[in-house]
Coordinates of C-alpha atoms and ligand atoms in Angstrom, one line a residue:
M1 CA 12.3 -29.6 14.7
T2 CA 9.5 -32.2 14.9
S3 CA 10.1 -33.6 11.5
V4 CA 13.8 -34.0 12.2
A5 CA 13.1 -35.8 15.4
D6 CA 10.4 -37.9 13.8
A7 CA 12.8 -39.0 11.1
A8 CA 15.4 -39.8 13.8
E9 CA 12.8 -41.9 15.6
V10 CA 12.2 -44.0 12.5
D11 CA 15.9 -44.6 12.2
G12 CA 16.1 -45.4 15.9
A13 CA 13.5 -48.2 15.7
S14 CA 15.1 -49.7 12.6
E15 CA 18.6 -49.4 13.8
L16 CA 18.3 -52.0 16.5
A17 CA 18.5 -55.7 15.5
S18 CA 15.9 -57.8 17.3
S19 CA 18.8 -59.8 18.9
D20 CA 20.3 -56.6 20.3
P21 CA 20.0 -56.6 24.1
L22 CA 18.8 -53.0 24.0
A23 CA 16.0 -54.0 21.6
R24 CA 15.0 -56.8 24.0
C25 CA 15.2 -54.4 26.9
L26 CA 12.9 -51.9 25.1
A27 CA 10.4 -54.6 24.1
A28 CA 10.3 -56.1 27.6
T29 CA 9.8 -52.6 29.0
L30 CA 6.8 -52.2 26.8
D31 CA 5.4 -55.6 28.0
V32 CA 5.8 -54.4 31.6
A33 CA 3.9 -51.2 30.7
E34 CA 1.1 -53.0 29.1
A35 CA 0.7 -55.5 32.0
A36 CA 0.9 -52.6 34.5
D37 CA -1.9 -50.7 32.7
T38 CA -4.2 -53.7 33.3
L39 CA -3.2 -53.5 37.0
G40 CA -4.2 -49.8 37.0
L41 CA -0.6 -48.7 37.7
S42 CA 0.7 -45.4 36.4
T43 CA 3.0 -46.1 33.4
A44 CA 3.4 -42.6 32.0
A45 CA 7.0 -42.2 33.2
L46 CA 7.9 -45.7 31.9
R47 CA 6.4 -45.0 28.6
A48 CA 8.1 -41.7 28.4
A49 CA 11.4 -43.4 29.1
Y50 CA 10.7 -45.9 26.4
D51 CA 9.9 -43.1 23.9
N52 CA 13.0 -41.2 24.8
G53 CA 15.1 -44.4 24.5
I54 CA 13.7 -45.2 21.0
R55 CA 14.3 -41.6 19.9
R56 CA 17.8 -41.3 21.4
V57 CA 19.2 -44.3 19.5
G58 CA 17.9 -42.9 16.3
F59 CA 19.9 -39.6 16.4
P60 CA 23.1 -39.4 14.4
G61 CA 26.5 -38.5 15.8
N62 CA 29.4 -40.3 17.5
A63 CA 29.5 -38.3 20.7
Y64 CA 27.5 -38.6 23.9
L65 CA 26.0 -35.8 25.9
L66 CA 27.1 -35.0 29.4
A67 CA 25.2 -32.5 31.5
L68 CA 26.7 -30.4 34.3
A69 CA 23.8 -30.2 36.8
G70 CA 23.5 -28.9 40.3
G71 CA 22.6 -26.0 42.6
T72 CA 23.2 -22.4 41.7
G73 CA 26.7 -21.0 42.3
V74 CA 28.4 -24.3 42.8
G75 CA 30.6 -23.6 39.7
K76 CA 29.0 -25.5 36.8
S77 CA 29.7 -22.7 34.3
S78 CA 33.2 -22.1 35.8
L79 CA 33.9 -25.8 35.4
L80 CA 32.9 -25.8 31.7
N81 CA 35.1 -22.7 31.2
A82 CA 38.0 -24.4 32.9
L83 CA 37.7 -27.4 30.7
A84 CA 37.4 -25.2 27.6
G85 CA 40.3 -23.0 28.6
G86 CA 38.2 -19.9 28.0
V87 CA 34.8 -18.4 28.6
V88 CA 32.1 -20.5 27.0
S89 CA 29.3 -19.9 29.5
A90 CA 29.1 -16.8 31.7
A91 CA 30.0 -17.4 35.3
S92 CA 29.5 -14.8 38.0
V93 CA 28.7 -14.0 41.6
R94 CA 25.1 -13.1 40.6
R95 CA 22.6 -15.9 41.6
P96 CA 21.4 -17.5 39.5
T97 CA 23.5 -16.9 36.4
T98 CA 22.9 -19.5 33.8
G99 CA 19.3 -19.4 32.5
E100 CA 19.5 -21.3 29.2
P101 CA 21.6 -24.5 28.6
V102 CA 24.9 -23.9 26.8
A103 CA 26.5 -26.7 24.8
W104 CA 30.3 -27.2 24.2
V105 CA 30.7 -29.6 21.3
P106 CA 33.6 -31.0 19.3
R107 CA 33.6 -29.3 15.9
I108 CA 33.3 -32.5 13.9
E109 CA 30.2 -33.5 15.9
R110 CA 28.5 -30.1 15.6
E111 CA 26.5 -31.0 12.6
P112 CA 25.5 -34.6 13.4
L113 CA 24.5 -33.6 16.9
G114 CA 22.3 -30.7 15.6
P115 CA 19.0 -32.7 15.6
L116 CA 19.7 -34.1 19.1
L117 CA 20.5 -30.6 20.5
D118 CA 17.3 -29.4 18.9
W119 CA 15.3 -32.1 20.6
L120 CA 16.8 -31.0 23.9
G121 CA 16.0 -27.4 23.2
V122 CA 19.7 -26.3 23.4
H123 CA 20.3 -23.3 21.1
E124 CA 23.5 -21.8 22.4
I125 CA 26.2 -24.1 21.0
H126 CA 30.0 -23.5 21.1
E127 CA 32.4 -25.6 19.0
H128 CA 35.9 -26.6 19.8
D129 CA 38.7 -28.5 18.1
G130 CA 40.1 -30.6 20.9
M131 CA 39.2 -34.4 21.3
A132 CA 41.3 -34.9 24.4
L133 CA 38.2 -35.4 26.6
G134 CA 36.8 -38.1 24.3
P135 CA 33.6 -38.2 22.2
V136 CA 31.6 -35.9 24.5
A137 CA 29.5 -32.8 24.1
I138 CA 29.2 -31.0 27.5
L139 CA 26.0 -29.1 28.5
D140 CA 26.1 -26.4 31.1
L141 CA 22.6 -26.4 32.6
P142 CA 20.7 -23.8 34.7
D143 CA 20.6 -24.5 38.4
V144 CA 18.0 -26.7 40.3
D145 CA 17.7 -24.8 43.5
S146 CA 17.4 -21.1 42.9
V147 CA 14.3 -18.9 43.3
T148 CA 13.8 -19.1 39.6
R149 CA 11.6 -22.1 39.3
E150 CA 11.8 -22.3 35.5
H151 CA 15.4 -23.2 35.8
R152 CA 14.7 -26.4 37.5
E153 CA 11.8 -27.2 35.1
R154 CA 14.2 -26.7 32.2
V155 CA 16.7 -29.0 33.8
E156 CA 14.0 -31.6 34.5
A157 CA 13.0 -31.5 30.9
I158 CA 16.6 -32.0 29.7
L159 CA 17.9 -34.6 32.1
P160 CA 15.8 -37.5 30.7
R161 CA 17.4 -36.9 27.3
V162 CA 21.1 -36.6 28.2
D163 CA 23.4 -39.6 28.3
A164 CA 25.6 -38.8 31.3
V165 CA 25.7 -36.4 34.1
A166 CA 28.2 -34.6 36.3
W167 CA 26.4 -33.6 39.5
V168 CA 28.2 -30.5 40.7
T169 CA 28.1 -29.5 44.3
D170 CA 30.4 -27.6 46.7
P171 CA 31.5 -28.0 50.3
E172 CA 28.6 -25.9 51.6
K173 CA 25.9 -27.6 49.6
Y174 CA 27.0 -31.2 49.3
A175 CA 25.2 -32.5 52.4
D176 CA 21.8 -31.1 51.3
A177 CA 22.4 -32.0 47.7
V178 CA 23.0 -35.7 48.0
L179 CA 21.8 -36.9 51.4
H180 CA 18.5 -35.3 51.6
D181 CA 17.6 -34.4 48.1
A182 CA 14.8 -36.5 46.6
F183 CA 15.6 -34.9 43.3
L184 CA 19.1 -36.5 43.1
R185 CA 18.0 -39.7 44.7
S186 CA 15.4 -40.2 41.9
W187 CA 17.9 -39.5 39.2
I188 CA 20.9 -41.5 40.3
P189 CA 19.5 -44.9 39.6
R190 CA 18.5 -43.7 36.1
I191 CA 21.9 -42.8 34.8
A192 CA 24.7 -45.3 34.1
R193 CA 27.6 -42.9 33.5
Q194 CA 27.7 -40.2 36.2
V195 CA 30.1 -38.5 38.5
V196 CA 29.7 -36.2 41.6
L197 CA 32.0 -33.2 41.7
V198 CA 32.6 -31.5 44.9
N199 CA 33.8 -28.2 43.4
K200 CA 35.5 -25.3 45.2
A201 CA 37.8 -27.9 46.9
D202 CA 40.2 -25.0 47.3
R203 CA 38.0 -23.8 50.1
V204 CA 38.6 -26.8 52.4
V205 CA 41.7 -28.3 53.8
D206 CA 42.8 -31.7 52.4
D207 CA 41.4 -33.8 55.3
D208 CA 38.0 -32.2 55.0
G209 CA 38.0 -32.8 51.3
R210 CA 38.8 -36.5 51.8
R211 CA 36.1 -36.9 54.4
I212 CA 33.4 -35.2 52.2
R213 CA 34.4 -37.6 49.4
R214 CA 34.1 -40.7 51.7
D215 CA 30.8 -39.6 53.0
L216 CA 29.4 -39.0 49.6
E217 CA 30.7 -42.3 48.2
A218 CA 29.1 -44.2 51.0
D219 CA 25.7 -42.4 50.5
L220 CA 25.8 -42.8 46.8
R221 CA 26.5 -46.5 47.0
R222 CA 23.1 -46.9 48.6
E223 CA 21.3 -45.1 45.8
S224 CA 23.0 -46.5 42.8
V225 CA 21.7 -49.4 40.8
Q226 CA 23.3 -52.9 40.8
G227 CA 26.2 -51.7 43.0
R228 CA 27.4 -49.5 40.2
D229 CA 29.5 -47.1 42.1
V230 CA 29.2 -43.4 41.4
A231 CA 32.6 -41.7 41.3
V232 CA 33.1 -38.7 43.6
L233 CA 35.8 -36.2 42.6
L234 CA 37.0 -33.0 44.2
S235 CA 37.6 -30.1 41.8
S236 CA 38.5 -26.4 41.8
T237 CA 38.4 -23.9 39.0
V238 CA 40.7 -21.5 40.7
D239 CA 43.5 -23.9 41.2
G240 CA 45.6 -24.8 38.1
H241 CA 45.3 -28.6 38.5
G242 CA 41.8 -28.5 40.1
T243 CA 40.1 -30.1 37.1
D244 CA 42.7 -32.8 36.3
D245 CA 40.6 -35.6 37.9
L246 CA 37.5 -34.5 36.0
R247 CA 39.5 -34.5 32.7
A248 CA 40.9 -37.9 33.5
W249 CA 37.4 -39.3 34.3
L250 CA 36.1 -37.8 31.0
A251 CA 38.9 -39.1 28.9
A252 CA 39.0 -42.6 30.5
G253 CA 38.3 -44.8 27.4
V254 CA 34.7 -44.0 26.9
D255 CA 32.7 -45.5 24.1
A256 CA 30.0 -43.0 23.2
K257 CA 27.5 -45.7 21.9
A258 CA 28.0 -47.7 25.1
V259 CA 27.3 -44.6 27.2
I260 CA 24.1 -43.8 25.2
R261 CA 22.8 -47.3 25.5
G262 CA 23.8 -47.6 29.1
R263 CA 21.8 -44.5 29.9
I264 CA 18.7 -45.8 28.1
S265 CA 19.0 -49.2 29.8
A266 CA 19.5 -47.8 33.3
T267 CA 16.4 -45.5 33.0
L268 CA 14.3 -48.4 31.7
L269 CA 15.5 -50.7 34.4
A270 CA 14.9 -48.2 37.2
G271 CA 11.4 -47.4 35.7
V272 CA 10.5 -51.1 35.5
R273 CA 11.7 -51.7 39.1
D274 CA 9.4 -48.8 40.3
V275 CA 6.4 -50.3 38.5
A276 CA 7.2 -53.9 39.6
R277 CA 7.5 -52.7 43.2
A278 CA 4.1 -50.9 42.9
A279 CA 2.6 -54.2 41.6
G280 CA 4.0 -55.9 44.7
I281 CA 6.7 -57.9 42.8
D282 CA 10.0 -58.6 44.4
P283 CA 12.6 -59.6 41.8
N284 CA 14.3 -61.7 44.4
R285 CA 11.3 -63.8 45.3
P286 CA 8.9 -65.9 43.2
T287 CA 5.7 -64.0 42.5
T288 CA 2.7 -65.5 44.4
P289 CA -0.8 -64.9 43.1
F290 CA -3.0 -62.2 44.7
L291 CA -5.4 -65.0 45.8
A292 CA -3.5 -68.1 47.1
A293 CA -4.6 -71.5 45.7
A294 CA -6.0 -72.8 48.9
E295 CA -8.2 -69.6 49.5
R296 CA -9.2 -69.7 45.9
A297 CA -10.3 -73.3 46.0
D298 CA -12.2 -72.7 49.3
G299 CA -14.0 -69.6 47.9
I300 CA -15.0 -71.5 44.7
R301 CA -16.2 -74.5 46.7
R302 CA -18.3 -72.4 49.0
A303 CA -19.7 -70.3 46.1
T304 CA -20.5 -73.5 44.1
A305 CA -22.4 -75.0 47.1
A306 CA -24.3 -71.7 47.5
V307 CA -25.2 -71.6 43.8
L308 CA -26.3 -75.2 43.8
R309 CA -28.6 -74.4 46.8
A310 CA -30.0 -71.5 44.8
V311 CA -30.6 -73.7 41.8
D312 CA -32.4 -76.2 44.0
L313 CA -31.2 -79.6 42.9
D314 CA -33.8 -81.5 45.0
G315 CA -36.4 -79.5 43.1
L316 CA -34.8 -80.4 39.8
R317 CA -34.8 -84.1 40.9
A318 CA -38.5 -84.0 41.7
Q319 CA -39.2 -82.3 38.3
A320 CA -37.2 -85.0 36.5
V321 CA -39.1 -87.8 38.1
A322 CA -42.4 -86.1 37.4
A323 CA -41.5 -85.5 33.8
T324 CA -40.6 -89.2 33.4
R325 CA -43.9 -90.3 35.0
A326 CA -45.8 -87.9 32.6
T327 CA -44.1 -89.4 29.6
A328 CA -44.9 -92.9 30.9
R329 CA -48.5 -91.9 31.5
S330 CA -48.9 -90.6 28.0
R331 CA -47.6 -93.8 26.5
G332 CA -48.7 -96.5 28.8
T333 CA -52.2 -95.6 30.2
G334 CA -54.5 -96.4 27.3
P335 CA -57.3 -94.2 26.1
L336 CA -58.3 -92.9 29.6
G337 CA -54.7 -92.1 30.6
R338 CA -54.2 -90.2 27.4
V339 CA -57.2 -88.1 28.2
T340 CA -55.9 -87.3 31.7
S341 CA -52.4 -86.5 30.5
F342 CA -53.9 -84.2 27.8
L343 CA -55.9 -82.4 30.5
Y344 CA -52.8 -82.1 32.6
R345 CA -50.8 -80.5 29.8
A346 CA -53.7 -78.3 28.7
S347 CA -54.0 -77.0 32.3
G348 CA -50.3 -76.1 32.4
R349 CA -49.8 -78.2 35.4
A350 CA -47.4 -80.6 33.6
T351 CA -45.0 -77.7 32.7
A352 CA -45.1 -76.3 36.2
V353 CA -44.2 -79.5 38.0
A354 CA -42.7 -81.8 35.4
D355 CA -40.4 -79.7 33.2
P356 CA -36.7 -79.8 34.3
N357 CA -35.6 -77.7 31.4
R358 CA -37.9 -74.8 32.3
F359 CA -37.1 -75.4 36.0
L360 CA -33.3 -74.9 35.3
L361 CA -33.7 -71.9 33.0
R362 CA -35.9 -70.1 35.5
W363 CA -33.4 -70.5 38.4
R364 CA -33.5 -66.7 38.9
D365 CA -37.2 -67.0 40.0
R366 CA -36.2 -69.2 42.9
G367 CA -32.7 -68.7 44.2
A368 CA -30.8 -65.7 45.4
I369 CA -27.1 -66.1 44.7
G370 CA -26.1 -63.5 47.3
P371 CA -24.5 -66.1 49.5
A372 CA -22.3 -67.2 46.6
V373 CA -21.3 -63.6 46.0
D374 CA -20.4 -63.3 49.6
A375 CA -18.4 -66.5 49.6
I376 CA -16.2 -65.2 46.8
R377 CA -15.7 -61.8 48.3
E378 CA -14.8 -63.2 51.6
A379 CA -12.2 -65.4 50.0
V380 CA -10.6 -62.4 48.2
S381 CA -10.9 -59.8 50.9
A382 CA -7.7 -60.8 52.8
S383 CA -5.7 -60.8 49.5
I384 CA -6.9 -57.2 48.8
V385 CA -5.6 -56.1 52.2
A386 CA -2.3 -57.9 51.7
A387 CA -1.8 -56.5 48.1
S388 CA 0.4 -53.5 47.5
P389 CA -1.5 -50.2 47.9
A390 CA -1.2 -49.3 44.2
V391 CA -3.1 -52.4 43.0
R392 CA -5.7 -52.5 45.7
P393 CA -8.3 -50.3 43.9
V394 CA -8.3 -52.4 40.8
L395 CA -8.3 -55.6 42.8
A396 CA -11.3 -54.3 44.8
G397 CA -13.0 -53.4 41.6
A398 CA -12.6 -57.0 40.3
V399 CA -14.5 -58.4 43.2
E400 CA -17.1 -55.7 43.4
P401 CA -20.5 -57.4 44.3
T402 CA -22.0 -56.5 40.9
E403 CA -19.0 -57.8 39.1
V404 CA -18.9 -61.1 41.1
R405 CA -22.6 -61.5 40.7
R406 CA -22.4 -61.0 37.0
G407 CA -19.5 -63.6 36.8
L408 CA -21.5 -66.1 38.8
E409 CA -24.6 -65.6 36.7
R410 CA -22.6 -65.9 33.5
A411 CA -21.1 -69.1 34.8
L412 CA -24.5 -70.5 35.8
D413 CA -26.2 -69.6 32.5
R414 CA -23.3 -71.2 30.6
A415 CA -23.4 -74.3 32.7
I416 CA -27.2 -74.7 32.2
G417 CA -26.8 -74.0 28.4
G418 CA -24.0 -76.5 28.3
V419 CA -26.1 -79.2 29.9
G420 CA -28.3 -79.1 26.8
R421 CA -32.0 -80.1 26.6
L422 CA -33.1 -82.7 29.1
E423 CA -35.3 -85.3 27.5
P424 CA -37.0 -87.8 29.9
P425 CA -36.2 -91.4 29.3
T426 CA -38.8 -93.8 27.8
S427 CA -39.3 -97.5 27.7
R428 CA -40.6 -100.0 25.1
W429 CA -42.5 -101.7 28.0
W430 CA -44.7 -98.6 28.4
S431 CA -46.1 -99.1 24.9
V432 CA -46.8 -102.8 25.8
V433 CA -48.5 -101.7 29.0
G434 CA -50.4 -99.0 27.0
L435 CA -51.7 -101.8 24.7
L436 CA -52.7 -104.0 27.6
Q437 CA -54.4 -100.9 29.2
T438 CA -56.3 -100.3 26.0
L439 CA -57.4 -104.0 26.0
S440 CA -58.5 -103.7 29.7
T441 CA -60.4 -100.5 28.9
V442 CA -62.2 -102.3 26.1
G443 CA -62.8 -105.2 28.5
I444 CA -64.2 -102.9 31.1
A445 CA -66.5 -101.3 28.5
L446 CA -67.8 -104.6 27.2
S447 CA -68.2 -106.0 30.8
A448 CA -70.2 -102.9 31.7
A449 CA -72.5 -103.3 28.7
W450 CA -72.9 -107.0 29.7
V451 CA -73.8 -106.1 33.2
V452 CA -76.4 -103.7 31.9
V453 CA -77.9 -106.4 29.6
W454 CA -77.8 -108.8 32.5
I455 CA -79.7 -106.4 34.8
L456 CA -82.3 -105.6 32.2
A457 CA -82.8 -109.0 30.5
R458 CA -81.4 -111.5 33.0
P459 CA -80.0 -113.8 30.3
V460 CA -78.4 -117.1 31.4
T461 CA -74.8 -116.3 31.9
G462 CA -73.6 -118.7 34.5
S463 CA -71.7 -117.6 37.6
I464 CA -68.4 -118.0 39.3
T465 CA -68.1 -118.9 42.9
V466 CA -66.1 -116.3 44.7
P467 CA -64.8 -117.3 48.1
I468 CA -66.8 -115.7 51.0
V469 CA -69.2 -113.9 48.6
G470 CA -70.4 -117.1 47.0
P471 CA -71.6 -117.4 43.3
V472 CA -71.4 -114.1 41.4
P473 CA -72.8 -113.7 37.9
S474 CA -70.1 -113.8 35.2
P475 CA -70.7 -110.2 33.8
F476 CA -69.9 -108.8 37.3
V477 CA -66.8 -111.0 37.7
S478 CA -65.6 -109.9 34.2
L479 CA -66.1 -106.2 35.1
V480 CA -64.3 -106.5 38.3
A481 CA -61.4 -108.5 36.8
F482 CA -60.8 -106.0 34.0
T483 CA -61.0 -103.1 36.3
L484 CA -58.5 -104.8 38.6
A485 CA -56.2 -105.6 35.7
G486 CA -56.3 -101.9 34.7
Y487 CA -55.4 -100.9 38.2
V488 CA -52.5 -103.3 38.5
L489 CA -51.2 -102.2 35.1
A490 CA -51.3 -98.6 36.2
R491 CA -49.5 -99.4 39.4
V492 CA -46.8 -101.4 37.5
L493 CA -46.4 -98.5 35.0
G494 CA -46.1 -96.0 37.8
A495 CA -43.5 -98.0 39.7
H496 CA -41.4 -98.6 36.6
A497 CA -41.6 -94.9 35.5
G498 CA -40.7 -93.8 39.1
W499 CA -37.7 -96.1 39.0
M500 CA -36.5 -94.9 35.6
G501 CA -37.2 -91.3 36.5
S502 CA -35.2 -91.3 39.7
R503 CA -32.2 -93.0 37.9
W504 CA -32.4 -90.3 35.2
A505 CA -32.8 -87.6 37.9
N506 CA -29.7 -88.7 39.6
V507 CA -27.8 -88.5 36.3
I508 CA -28.9 -85.0 35.4
R509 CA -28.4 -83.8 39.0
R510 CA -24.8 -84.9 38.7
R511 CA -24.5 -83.4 35.3
V512 CA -25.8 -80.0 36.3
A513 CA -23.7 -80.0 39.5
T514 CA -20.5 -80.8 37.5
A515 CA -21.3 -78.2 34.8
I516 CA -21.9 -75.5 37.5
D517 CA -18.8 -76.5 39.4
T518 CA -16.6 -76.3 36.2
E519 CA -18.0 -73.0 35.0
I520 CA -17.7 -71.3 38.4
R521 CA -14.1 -72.6 38.7
E522 CA -13.2 -71.2 35.3
R523 CA -15.3 -68.1 35.0
A524 CA -16.6 -66.7 38.3
L525 CA -13.2 -65.1 39.0
E526 CA -12.5 -64.0 35.5
P527 CA -11.9 -60.3 36.3
L528 CA -9.5 -61.3 39.1
D529 CA -7.9 -63.9 36.8
R530 CA -7.2 -61.1 34.3
L531 CA -5.3 -59.2 37.0
E532 CA -3.4 -62.4 38.1
D533 CA -2.5 -62.9 34.5
A534 CA -1.3 -59.3 34.1
R535 CA 0.8 -59.6 37.3
R536 CA 2.4 -62.8 36.0
R537 CA 3.2 -61.2 32.7
L538 CA 4.6 -58.2 34.5
A539 CA 6.8 -60.4 36.6
T540 CA 8.1 -62.3 33.6
A541 CA 8.7 -59.1 31.6
A542 CA 10.4 -57.4 34.6
A543 CA 12.7 -60.4 34.9
A544 CA 13.5 -60.0 31.1
V545 CA 14.3 -56.4 31.7
E546 CA 16.6 -57.3 34.6
T547 CA 18.7 -59.5 32.2
S548 CA 18.5 -57.4 29.0
C549 CA 18.7 -53.9 30.5
G550 CA 21.1 -54.9 33.3
Ligands
GTP1 N1 36.6 -20.6 45.4 C1 36.1 -21.1 44.3 N2 35.1 -20.3 43.7 C2 34.6 -20.9 42.5 C3 35.0 -22.1 42.0 N3 34.3 -22.3 40.9 C4 33.4 -21.3 40.8 N4 33.6 -20.4 41.7 C5 32.9 -19.1 41.9 O1 31.5 -19.5 42.2 C6 30.6 -18.5 41.7 C7 29.6 -19.2 40.9 O2 30.1 -19.8 39.8 P1 29.3 -20.2 38.5 O3 30.2 -21.0 37.6 O4 28.6 -19.1 37.9 O5 28.2 -21.2 39.2 P2 27.1 -21.9 38.5 O6 27.0 -23.3 39.1 O7 27.2 -21.9 37.0 O8 25.8 -21.1 38.9 P3 24.4 -20.9 38.1 O9 24.7 -20.6 36.7 O10 23.7 -19.8 38.9 O11 23.7 -22.2 38.2 C8 31.5 -17.6 40.8 O12 31.7 -16.4 41.5 C9 32.8 -18.4 40.6 O13 33.9 -17.5 40.5 C10 36.0 -22.8 42.7 O14 36.4 -23.9 42.3 N5 36.5 -22.2 43.8
MG2 MG1 26.0 -21.3 35.5

């Protein structure tokens, strides 16, 4: 059986041209199922309908399958016997009677329909020669409401695989059967060709019959898909003409292939509508995102501000200025400055206070991004409440604190990585200052030696008259002048480095802030965005299903 069905499935897939609306309907259904999986919706029923559809089109035969379905004792078997003009399926007063499905098939279709009937698990098959009812094989099914539960299970297994259904009821059961039966309500939208038969019409007077029919038609109109009216017929198997309307309905110019395709499309359409509804998509309204643009922008803005606080841009600025000053010191302070900057570096103080790269990379040591996580979660919480119940769990999962934190950390790490290595600026003037500092250091050293010689040997050196102090020996004046020059040079260097450093600090501060902003905007809500994307895909595919399966 499996091998026959598998072979049929291969045929079914290849039989449909890609331009065929049914092929488009099947493909769009699969897109809906895939998007719905991402949203955590149940897609088992839809995928089963898809599989059934693919298999059904692959089976050979030029007849469609119509099932007689309904409660026990309503006269399903009697109706089949009436149509056949003889006993095909045993009918009796015993409840329930029919336990296994019975098929009544036109002789020329018996062989081609073999694999399909096998797939349905129908083994009792009767052939007939008439074609007056059109290309139809009729199945008498067990009941759906007796104490024998397996009967209903058997029917539920067969109904997804038949092409058309005659729902049979009687004047006693009709109210329960259609008005309050979830079973029927769930099936009616999934079948394109169907009729409701109120059998045993011989038991009611004409007026009651007409009233029952009107009631049923009105109720069915509410349950059917796309305003496709379900016909309601009265029938009787004890009255000679009681099945004429049913015969006429069966024979009314039916194209078997159209019935088969209509059934598949109706089932897929109904299944897709169920899934779309669960995703909160209304086919008559544009789909809005879970998180509205304004709330999203606000959440991102607040989260970015919180992250920037955690990163500490003022700290970064101070580090950048200090790093620039350190570079200036090592280039422009002459021999003594070089010694101090070496000592600075050796002690590790330079890296602690003047290394913006290290400062950025180690943001985790300083800042807690908890407030940023809260900002995102607050922005999304209203959307979760507003979302349809079926998608709420997966939405909540997408903005779970650990998930949001991970997203923000990823965004921040990427932003810092993207900024690249920060190299403090330098200036040619610093080397010039460095040279002058070296000269002033040499001058200080020579002046100091001269001072020592002057103290010990008092050579004649002349003196310079300094205001207020009076004449001062030249070695002292020289020592003071060089020291002063060194001091002034150091101050000039410091001022210039500070100016360049703060300009650079402003640039990198902006660069880091922009990178963080961009990354958070694009990445912090990645899990939520995946859901938004799935919902958009679902809405698009569902719209395609409406047009191609409709
Ligand atoms: N008065 C009247 N009795 C009918 C009519 N059709 C069937 N019956 C009787 O109703 C009883 C049940 O008929 P069945 O054909 O066995 O009913 P069924 O729907 O196949 O029942 P299950 O096989 O148990 O699901 C039998 O005694 C029939 O004679 C009808 O149109 N009018
Ligand atoms: Mg029966």
